[in-house]
Short mmCIF file of C-alpha atoms in Angstrom, two decimals:
data_model
loop_
_atom_site.label_atom_id
_atom_site.label_comp_id
_atom_site.label_asym_id
_atom_site.label_seq_id
_atom_site.Cartn_x
_atom_site.Cartn_y
_atom_site.Cartn_z
CA UNK A 193 12.27 -32.48 -11.21
CA UNK A 194 13.55 -29.97 -13.76
CA UNK A 195 15.16 -26.73 -12.53
CA UNK A 196 12.01 -24.89 -13.57
CA UNK A 197 9.67 -27.18 -11.65
CA UNK A 198 12.02 -26.89 -8.67
CA UNK A 199 11.64 -23.10 -8.82
CA UNK A 200 7.86 -23.34 -8.96
CA UNK A 201 7.85 -25.75 -6.01
CA UNK A 202 10.07 -23.68 -3.72
CA UNK A 203 8.19 -20.46 -4.42
CA UNK A 204 4.83 -22.16 -3.93
CA UNK A 205 6.08 -23.55 -0.63
CA UNK A 206 7.12 -20.07 0.50
CA UNK A 207 3.69 -18.74 -0.46
CA UNK A 208 2.03 -21.52 1.53
CA UNK A 209 4.16 -20.75 4.58
CA UNK A 210 3.10 -17.13 4.38
CA UNK A 211 -0.57 -18.08 3.96
CA UNK A 212 -0.40 -20.29 7.03
CA UNK A 213 0.70 -17.36 9.18
CA UNK A 214 -1.98 -15.11 7.69
CA UNK A 215 -4.62 -17.81 8.29
CA UNK A 216 -3.89 -17.80 11.98
CA UNK A 217 -4.04 -14.01 12.07
CA UNK A 218 -7.35 -13.87 10.17
CA UNK A 219 -9.02 -16.31 12.56
CA UNK A 220 -8.48 -13.77 15.30
CA UNK A 221 -10.49 -11.17 13.39
CA UNK A 222 -13.70 -13.20 13.73
CA UNK A 223 -16.94 -12.69 11.84
CA UNK A 224 -16.89 -13.60 8.17
CA UNK A 225 -13.14 -13.03 7.81
CA UNK A 226 -12.81 -16.66 6.78
CA UNK A 227 -14.44 -15.74 3.46
CA UNK A 228 -11.74 -13.29 2.42
CA UNK A 229 -8.98 -15.60 3.69
CA UNK A 230 -10.27 -18.52 1.63
CA UNK A 231 -10.71 -16.30 -1.41
CA UNK A 232 -7.14 -15.01 -1.01
CA UNK A 233 -5.74 -18.51 -0.81
CA UNK A 234 -7.67 -19.54 -3.92
CA UNK A 235 -6.41 -16.48 -5.82
CA UNK A 236 -2.77 -17.10 -4.94
CA UNK A 237 -2.63 -20.80 -5.71
CA UNK A 238 -1.97 -22.14 -9.19
CA UNK A 239 -0.53 -20.46 -12.25
CA UNK A 240 2.83 -20.77 -13.93
CA UNK A 241 4.76 -18.61 -11.40
CA UNK A 242 6.29 -16.82 -14.39
CA UNK A 243 7.32 -13.68 -12.53
CA UNK A 244 8.84 -15.65 -9.69
CA UNK A 245 10.82 -17.78 -12.14
CA UNK A 246 12.29 -14.71 -13.83
CA UNK A 247 13.04 -13.16 -10.45
CA UNK A 248 14.88 -16.27 -9.28
CA UNK A 249 16.81 -16.52 -12.54
CA UNK A 250 17.85 -12.85 -12.41
CA UNK A 251 19.17 -13.49 -8.90
CA UNK A 252 20.92 -16.66 -10.06
CA UNK A 253 22.53 -14.88 -13.03
CA UNK A 254 24.23 -12.37 -10.71
CA UNK A 255 25.16 -14.88 -8.02
CA UNK A 256 26.58 -17.43 -10.45
CA UNK A 257 28.74 -14.79 -12.18
CA UNK A 258 30.17 -13.88 -8.76
CA UNK A 259 30.91 -17.51 -7.96
CA UNK A 260 28.44 -17.50 -5.07
CA UNK A 261 25.95 -20.20 -4.08
CA UNK A 262 22.82 -20.32 -6.23
CA UNK A 263 20.55 -22.27 -3.89
CA UNK A 264 17.72 -19.77 -3.22
CA UNK A 265 17.92 -18.17 0.21
CA UNK A 266 15.16 -16.56 2.24
CA UNK A 267 15.46 -13.00 0.83
CA UNK A 268 15.05 -14.08 -2.80
CA UNK A 269 12.30 -16.59 -1.98
CA UNK A 270 10.38 -13.87 -0.15
CA UNK A 271 10.80 -11.47 -3.10
CA UNK A 272 9.73 -14.07 -5.66
CA UNK A 273 6.72 -15.12 -3.58
CA UNK A 274 5.76 -11.47 -3.04
CA UNK A 275 5.62 -11.02 -6.81
CA UNK A 276 3.18 -13.91 -7.08
CA UNK A 277 0.91 -12.52 -4.37
CA UNK A 278 0.94 -9.10 -6.03
CA UNK A 279 0.14 -10.78 -9.34
CA UNK A 280 -2.84 -12.51 -7.74
CA UNK A 281 -4.07 -9.07 -6.67
CA UNK A 282 -3.62 -7.74 -10.20
CA UNK A 283 -5.62 -10.63 -11.65
CA UNK A 284 -8.46 -10.15 -9.18
CA UNK A 285 -8.74 -6.48 -10.13
CA UNK A 286 -8.18 -7.20 -13.83
CA UNK A 287 -11.10 -9.63 -13.95
CA UNK A 288 -13.37 -6.98 -12.45
CA UNK A 289 -12.23 -4.38 -14.99
CA UNK A 290 -12.61 -6.81 -17.90
CA UNK A 291 -15.92 -8.29 -16.68
CA UNK A 292 -14.30 -11.73 -16.89
CA UNK A 293 -16.26 -14.61 -15.41
CA UNK A 294 -13.43 -17.14 -15.35
CA UNK A 295 -9.78 -17.35 -14.39
CA UNK A 296 -7.63 -20.45 -14.97
CA UNK A 297 -10.72 -22.45 -15.83
CA UNK A 298 -12.52 -21.53 -12.58
CA UNK A 299 -14.85 -18.72 -11.53
CA UNK A 300 -13.09 -15.36 -11.25
CA UNK A 301 -12.74 -14.09 -7.68
CA UNK A 302 -15.71 -11.71 -7.86
CA UNK A 303 -17.89 -14.51 -9.23
CA UNK A 304 -16.72 -16.94 -6.54
CA UNK A 305 -17.48 -14.36 -3.84
CA UNK A 306 -20.85 -13.70 -5.41
CA UNK A 307 -21.56 -17.43 -5.09
CA UNK A 308 -20.59 -17.35 -1.40
CA UNK A 309 -23.17 -14.61 -0.83
CA UNK A 310 -25.86 -16.73 -2.48
CA UNK A 311 -24.87 -19.96 -0.77
CA UNK A 312 -24.97 -18.35 2.67
CA UNK A 313 -28.27 -16.63 1.85
CA UNK A 314 -27.00 -13.22 2.89
CA UNK A 315 -29.07 -10.08 2.43
CA UNK A 316 -28.57 -7.66 -0.44
CA UNK A 317 -27.45 -8.08 -4.02
CA UNK A 318 -25.01 -10.96 -4.56
CA UNK A 319 -23.40 -9.39 -7.64
CA UNK A 320 -22.72 -6.11 -5.85
CA UNK A 321 -21.24 -8.01 -2.93
CA UNK A 322 -18.99 -10.05 -5.21
CA UNK A 323 -17.57 -6.94 -6.87
CA UNK A 324 -17.04 -5.03 -3.63
CA UNK A 325 -15.53 -8.02 -1.86
CA UNK A 326 -13.16 -8.72 -4.77
CA UNK A 327 -11.92 -5.13 -4.78
CA UNK A 328 -11.10 -5.45 -1.10
CA UNK A 329 -9.57 -8.87 -1.67
CA UNK A 330 -7.21 -7.37 -4.25
CA UNK A 331 -6.26 -4.62 -1.82
CA UNK A 332 -5.54 -7.19 0.88
CA UNK A 333 -3.32 -9.17 -1.47
CA UNK A 334 -1.35 -6.02 -2.35
CA UNK A 335 -0.79 -5.39 1.37
CA UNK A 336 0.29 -9.00 1.85
CA UNK A 337 2.79 -8.74 -1.01
CA UNK A 338 4.39 -5.75 0.71
CA UNK A 339 4.52 -7.63 4.01
CA UNK A 340 6.25 -10.61 2.46
CA UNK A 341 8.73 -8.51 0.48
CA UNK A 342 9.74 -6.65 3.61
CA UNK A 343 10.27 -9.93 5.47
CA UNK A 344 12.91 -10.81 2.91
CA UNK A 345 14.49 -7.38 2.60
CA UNK A 346 14.96 -7.20 6.36
CA UNK A 347 17.68 -9.83 5.95
CA UNK A 348 19.69 -7.80 3.42
CA UNK A 349 22.11 -4.93 3.90
CA UNK A 350 20.56 -1.47 3.61
CA UNK A 351 21.90 -0.71 0.11
CA UNK A 352 20.57 -3.90 -1.48
CA UNK A 353 17.26 -3.55 0.33
CA UNK A 354 16.79 0.01 -0.96
CA UNK A 355 17.63 -1.00 -4.52
CA UNK A 356 15.23 -3.95 -4.44
CA UNK A 357 12.47 -1.84 -2.89
CA UNK A 358 12.87 0.81 -5.62
CA UNK A 359 12.60 -1.83 -8.35
CA UNK A 360 9.50 -3.34 -6.80
CA UNK A 361 7.83 0.04 -6.24
CA UNK A 362 8.54 1.10 -9.81
CA UNK A 363 6.96 -2.11 -11.09
CA UNK A 364 3.81 -1.43 -9.09
CA UNK A 365 3.49 2.12 -10.41
CA UNK A 366 4.12 1.09 -14.00
CA UNK A 367 1.58 -1.71 -14.09
CA UNK A 368 -1.10 0.42 -12.42
CA UNK A 369 -0.67 3.26 -14.91
CA UNK A 370 -0.52 0.71 -17.72
CA UNK A 371 -3.79 -0.81 -16.57
CA UNK A 372 -5.41 2.63 -16.50
CA UNK A 373 -4.15 3.43 -20.00
CA UNK A 374 -5.57 0.12 -21.19
CA UNK A 375 -8.98 1.04 -19.81
CA UNK A 376 -8.74 4.57 -21.21
CA UNK A 377 -7.73 3.22 -24.62
CA UNK A 378 -11.01 1.34 -24.96
CA UNK A 379 -12.93 4.54 -24.25
CA UNK A 380 -10.81 6.91 -26.36
CA UNK A 381 -10.15 4.53 -29.26
CA UNK A 382 -12.69 5.85 -31.76
CA UNK A 383 -11.69 9.48 -31.27
CA UNK A 384 -7.95 8.96 -31.64
CA UNK A 385 -5.95 9.06 -34.87
CA UNK A 386 -6.10 5.65 -36.50
CA UNK A 387 -2.43 5.86 -37.47
CA UNK A 388 -1.45 5.78 -33.79
CA UNK A 389 -3.55 2.79 -32.68
CA UNK A 390 -0.75 0.23 -32.90
CA UNK A 391 1.79 2.53 -31.22
CA UNK A 392 -0.58 3.20 -28.34
CA UNK A 393 -1.26 -0.49 -27.93
CA UNK A 394 2.48 -1.16 -27.78
CA UNK A 395 2.90 1.54 -25.12
CA UNK A 396 0.21 -0.11 -22.99
CA UNK A 397 1.84 -3.51 -23.51
CA UNK A 398 5.16 -2.12 -22.33
CA UNK A 399 3.81 -0.81 -19.02
CA UNK A 400 1.11 -3.36 -18.32
CA UNK A 401 2.99 -6.49 -19.27
CA UNK A 402 6.56 -6.27 -20.58
CA UNK A 403 8.02 -4.43 -17.61
CA UNK A 404 5.68 -5.99 -15.08
CA UNK A 405 5.89 -9.62 -16.18
CA UNK A 406 9.56 -9.97 -17.03
CA UNK A 407 11.80 -6.88 -16.91
CA UNK A 408 11.10 -5.81 -13.31
CA UNK A 409 11.03 -9.35 -11.85
CA UNK A 410 14.46 -9.93 -13.39
CA UNK A 411 15.61 -6.60 -12.00
CA UNK A 412 14.24 -7.37 -8.56
CA UNK A 413 16.14 -10.65 -8.45
CA UNK A 414 19.32 -8.94 -9.59
CA UNK A 415 18.95 -6.20 -6.97
CA UNK A 416 18.41 -8.72 -4.18
CA UNK A 417 21.61 -10.44 -5.32
CA UNK A 418 23.54 -7.16 -5.28
CA UNK A 419 23.80 -6.88 -9.06
CA UNK A 420 26.12 -4.31 -10.61
CA UNK A 421 24.80 -1.69 -13.09
CA UNK A 422 26.10 -3.57 -16.14
CA UNK A 423 24.34 -6.74 -15.00
CA UNK A 424 21.06 -4.98 -14.26
CA UNK A 425 21.24 -3.17 -17.61
CA UNK A 426 21.81 -6.43 -19.49
CA UNK A 427 18.86 -8.07 -17.78
CA UNK A 428 16.66 -5.07 -18.56
CA UNK A 429 17.77 -5.12 -22.21
CA UNK A 430 16.78 -8.78 -22.32
CA UNK A 431 13.63 -8.51 -20.24
CA UNK A 432 11.79 -5.67 -21.95
CA UNK A 433 11.73 -7.01 -25.53
CA UNK A 434 11.00 -10.48 -24.22
CA UNK A 435 8.12 -9.03 -22.20
CA UNK A 436 6.77 -7.39 -25.34
CA UNK A 437 6.94 -10.70 -27.19
CA UNK A 438 5.22 -12.38 -24.25
CA UNK A 439 2.32 -9.89 -24.31
CA UNK A 440 1.91 -10.13 -28.07
CA UNK A 441 1.76 -13.91 -27.75
CA UNK A 442 -0.89 -13.44 -25.07
CA UNK A 443 -2.86 -11.22 -27.46
CA UNK A 444 -2.78 -13.91 -30.11
CA UNK A 445 -3.94 -16.51 -27.61
CA UNK A 446 -6.72 -14.20 -26.47
CA UNK A 447 -8.18 -14.47 -29.97
CA UNK A 448 -7.03 -17.85 -31.26
CA UNK A 449 -6.22 -19.81 -28.09
CA UNK A 450 -7.71 -23.16 -27.09
CA UNK A 451 -10.10 -22.69 -24.15
CA UNK A 452 -9.16 -26.08 -22.70
CA UNK A 453 -5.56 -24.87 -22.35
CA UNK A 454 -5.92 -21.13 -21.71
CA UNK A 455 -8.71 -21.48 -19.14
CA UNK A 456 -10.66 -18.64 -20.79
CA UNK A 457 -13.41 -18.82 -23.44
CA UNK A 458 -12.15 -18.83 -27.01
CA UNK A 459 -12.13 -15.33 -28.48
CA UNK A 460 -12.73 -13.72 -25.10
CA UNK A 461 -10.55 -10.72 -25.99
CA UNK A 462 -12.85 -10.05 -28.94
CA UNK A 463 -15.91 -10.00 -26.69
CA UNK A 464 -14.14 -7.68 -24.27
CA UNK A 465 -13.04 -5.39 -27.12
CA UNK A 466 -9.39 -5.31 -26.11
CA UNK A 467 -7.54 -2.82 -28.30
CA UNK A 468 -4.39 -4.84 -28.85
CA UNK A 469 -1.72 -4.55 -31.52
CA UNK A 470 -3.37 -7.50 -33.25
CA UNK A 471 -6.65 -5.60 -33.51
CA UNK A 472 -4.88 -2.40 -34.64
CA UNK A 473 -3.11 -4.30 -37.40
CA UNK A 474 -6.36 -5.94 -38.46
CA UNK A 475 -8.08 -2.59 -38.80
CA UNK A 476 -5.17 -1.29 -40.86
CA UNK A 477 -5.54 -4.23 -43.21
CA UNK A 478 -9.30 -4.02 -43.61
CA UNK A 479 -11.18 -1.45 -45.68
CA UNK A 480 -14.71 -0.25 -46.33
CA UNK A 481 -17.55 -2.50 -45.28
CA UNK A 482 -15.23 -5.19 -43.94
CA UNK A 483 -13.74 -2.80 -41.41
CA UNK A 484 -17.15 -1.40 -40.44
CA UNK A 485 -18.41 -4.92 -39.77
CA UNK A 486 -15.24 -5.70 -37.81
CA UNK A 487 -15.67 -2.59 -35.65
CA UNK A 488 -19.32 -3.39 -35.00
CA UNK A 489 -18.53 -6.89 -33.77
CA UNK A 490 -15.40 -6.32 -31.70
CA UNK A 491 -16.43 -5.53 -28.13
CA UNK A 492 -19.86 -7.18 -28.31
CA UNK A 493 -20.10 -9.39 -25.18
CA UNK A 494 -22.76 -11.50 -26.87
CA UNK A 495 -20.58 -12.73 -29.75
CA UNK A 496 -21.39 -16.34 -30.62
CA UNK A 497 -19.02 -18.98 -31.97
CA UNK A 498 -19.83 -18.19 -35.59
CA UNK A 499 -19.16 -14.48 -35.12
CA UNK A 500 -15.90 -15.23 -33.31
CA UNK A 501 -14.88 -17.42 -36.27
CA UNK A 502 -15.75 -14.59 -38.67
CA UNK A 503 -13.54 -12.16 -36.76
CA UNK A 504 -10.71 -14.68 -36.58
CA UNK A 505 -10.82 -15.12 -40.36
CA UNK A 506 -10.84 -11.36 -40.87
CA UNK A 507 -7.77 -10.97 -38.67
CA UNK A 508 -5.89 -13.67 -40.56
CA UNK A 509 -6.92 -12.42 -44.00
CA UNK A 510 -5.98 -8.83 -43.13
CA UNK A 511 -2.41 -9.96 -42.52
CA UNK A 512 -2.57 -8.88 -38.87
CA UNK A 513 -1.75 -12.31 -37.46
CA UNK A 514 1.31 -12.69 -39.69
CA UNK A 515 2.50 -9.16 -38.79
CA UNK A 516 2.11 -9.87 -35.09
CA UNK A 517 4.01 -13.15 -35.38
CA UNK A 518 6.83 -11.31 -37.16
CA UNK A 519 6.91 -8.72 -34.38
CA UNK A 520 7.05 -11.45 -31.74
CA UNK A 521 10.01 -13.04 -33.50
CA UNK A 522 11.78 -9.68 -33.80
CA UNK A 523 11.38 -8.91 -30.10
CA UNK A 524 12.60 -12.41 -29.22
CA UNK A 525 15.73 -11.88 -31.35
CA UNK A 526 16.43 -8.56 -29.64
CA UNK A 527 16.10 -10.19 -26.24
CA UNK A 528 18.49 -12.98 -27.12
CA UNK A 529 21.04 -10.53 -28.54
CA UNK A 530 21.12 -8.71 -25.18
CA UNK A 531 22.48 -11.83 -23.49
CA UNK A 532 25.50 -12.15 -25.77
CA UNK A 533 28.59 -11.23 -23.78
CA UNK A 534 26.55 -10.09 -20.78
CA UNK A 535 28.34 -10.32 -17.39
CA UNK A 536 25.97 -13.02 -16.15
CA UNK A 537 26.34 -16.63 -15.11
CA UNK A 538 26.53 -19.04 -18.04
CA UNK A 539 24.09 -21.57 -16.63
CA UNK A 540 21.60 -18.83 -15.75
CA UNK A 541 21.81 -17.40 -19.27
CA UNK A 542 20.82 -20.81 -20.59
CA UNK A 543 17.88 -20.80 -18.20
CA UNK A 544 16.88 -17.35 -19.41
CA UNK A 545 16.88 -18.58 -22.98
CA UNK A 546 14.69 -21.54 -21.99
CA UNK A 547 12.26 -19.20 -20.26
CA UNK A 548 12.23 -16.96 -23.32
CA UNK A 549 11.25 -19.87 -25.53
CA UNK A 550 8.51 -20.91 -23.13
CA UNK A 551 7.15 -17.34 -22.94
CA UNK A 552 7.04 -16.68 -26.68
CA UNK A 553 6.20 -20.07 -28.16
CA UNK A 554 3.57 -21.20 -25.64
CA UNK A 555 0.31 -22.65 -26.87
CA UNK A 556 -1.65 -21.85 -23.71
#
């Protein structure tokens, strides 16, 4: 296996070990607790383990520079696995907020729970049950992520544990506020100054994705390893612009991605009306009737394939796609520059560059 597939395997194994313990606990609760346990396991499994991979590599970068062993130990495995369980919670809640029916090519958690209600012929409204149950599922996953993180931190000295806990807590606050701002942006968009649309979208991307997906996971790994300020600063200077590039790539895929690879319907971001940088740039490049038509279509959940194609053409012809690609490349260059001369392990820096390429040039 490659080093990256090794990382995915060891983190997934740690997640499974944690789920096994929780499964035994849940059985003792009785009733229909098996439903939420099975839903939790389904939510946690799968995915690219991106946050865990950055966390492990941040830890490795500090350890390697110090000449210490870089075989993952229990504290860093627990931290990396906790990130993945928290991410599962975020996705469960995100799909409710976005009214998404699918996740990774399968029914979203609230839709899967809705189906359980129907299959078991329970009383009441299945849709209402699915939404309520998924909200509680997300809350349970957040609690589990805390439990697992603390299992790992208990094996560290007090100073490292405090630093890691602060990094993790900050990540949670940032992504929650970022998610709220994203929701608020869709409601306040028409009343805000058009000249600020792109800047506001970038601010949301910073909190909701750049810090959450890459910068803080790197920082968490570095803190668990006992990283010095210069090392943590270098990783942050690398992680934030890379996270911005990652989110912008995600925005492009949300409009132009292949459903067979992304696991979500083509053009789904257009149906949801996500106010991304790509959309802001498109509106800047369109005028008159073309922009009015664009605004009327974006956010319509009933968009058909022909209308999606019309919007895709408008985005390309407005120059928005090219501008976004240029911005992705610029952020990627900034990230790479931050690694030059950084007090980090040489092998780990190479791994960070590989992860950067995978995050910004992905096709799915």
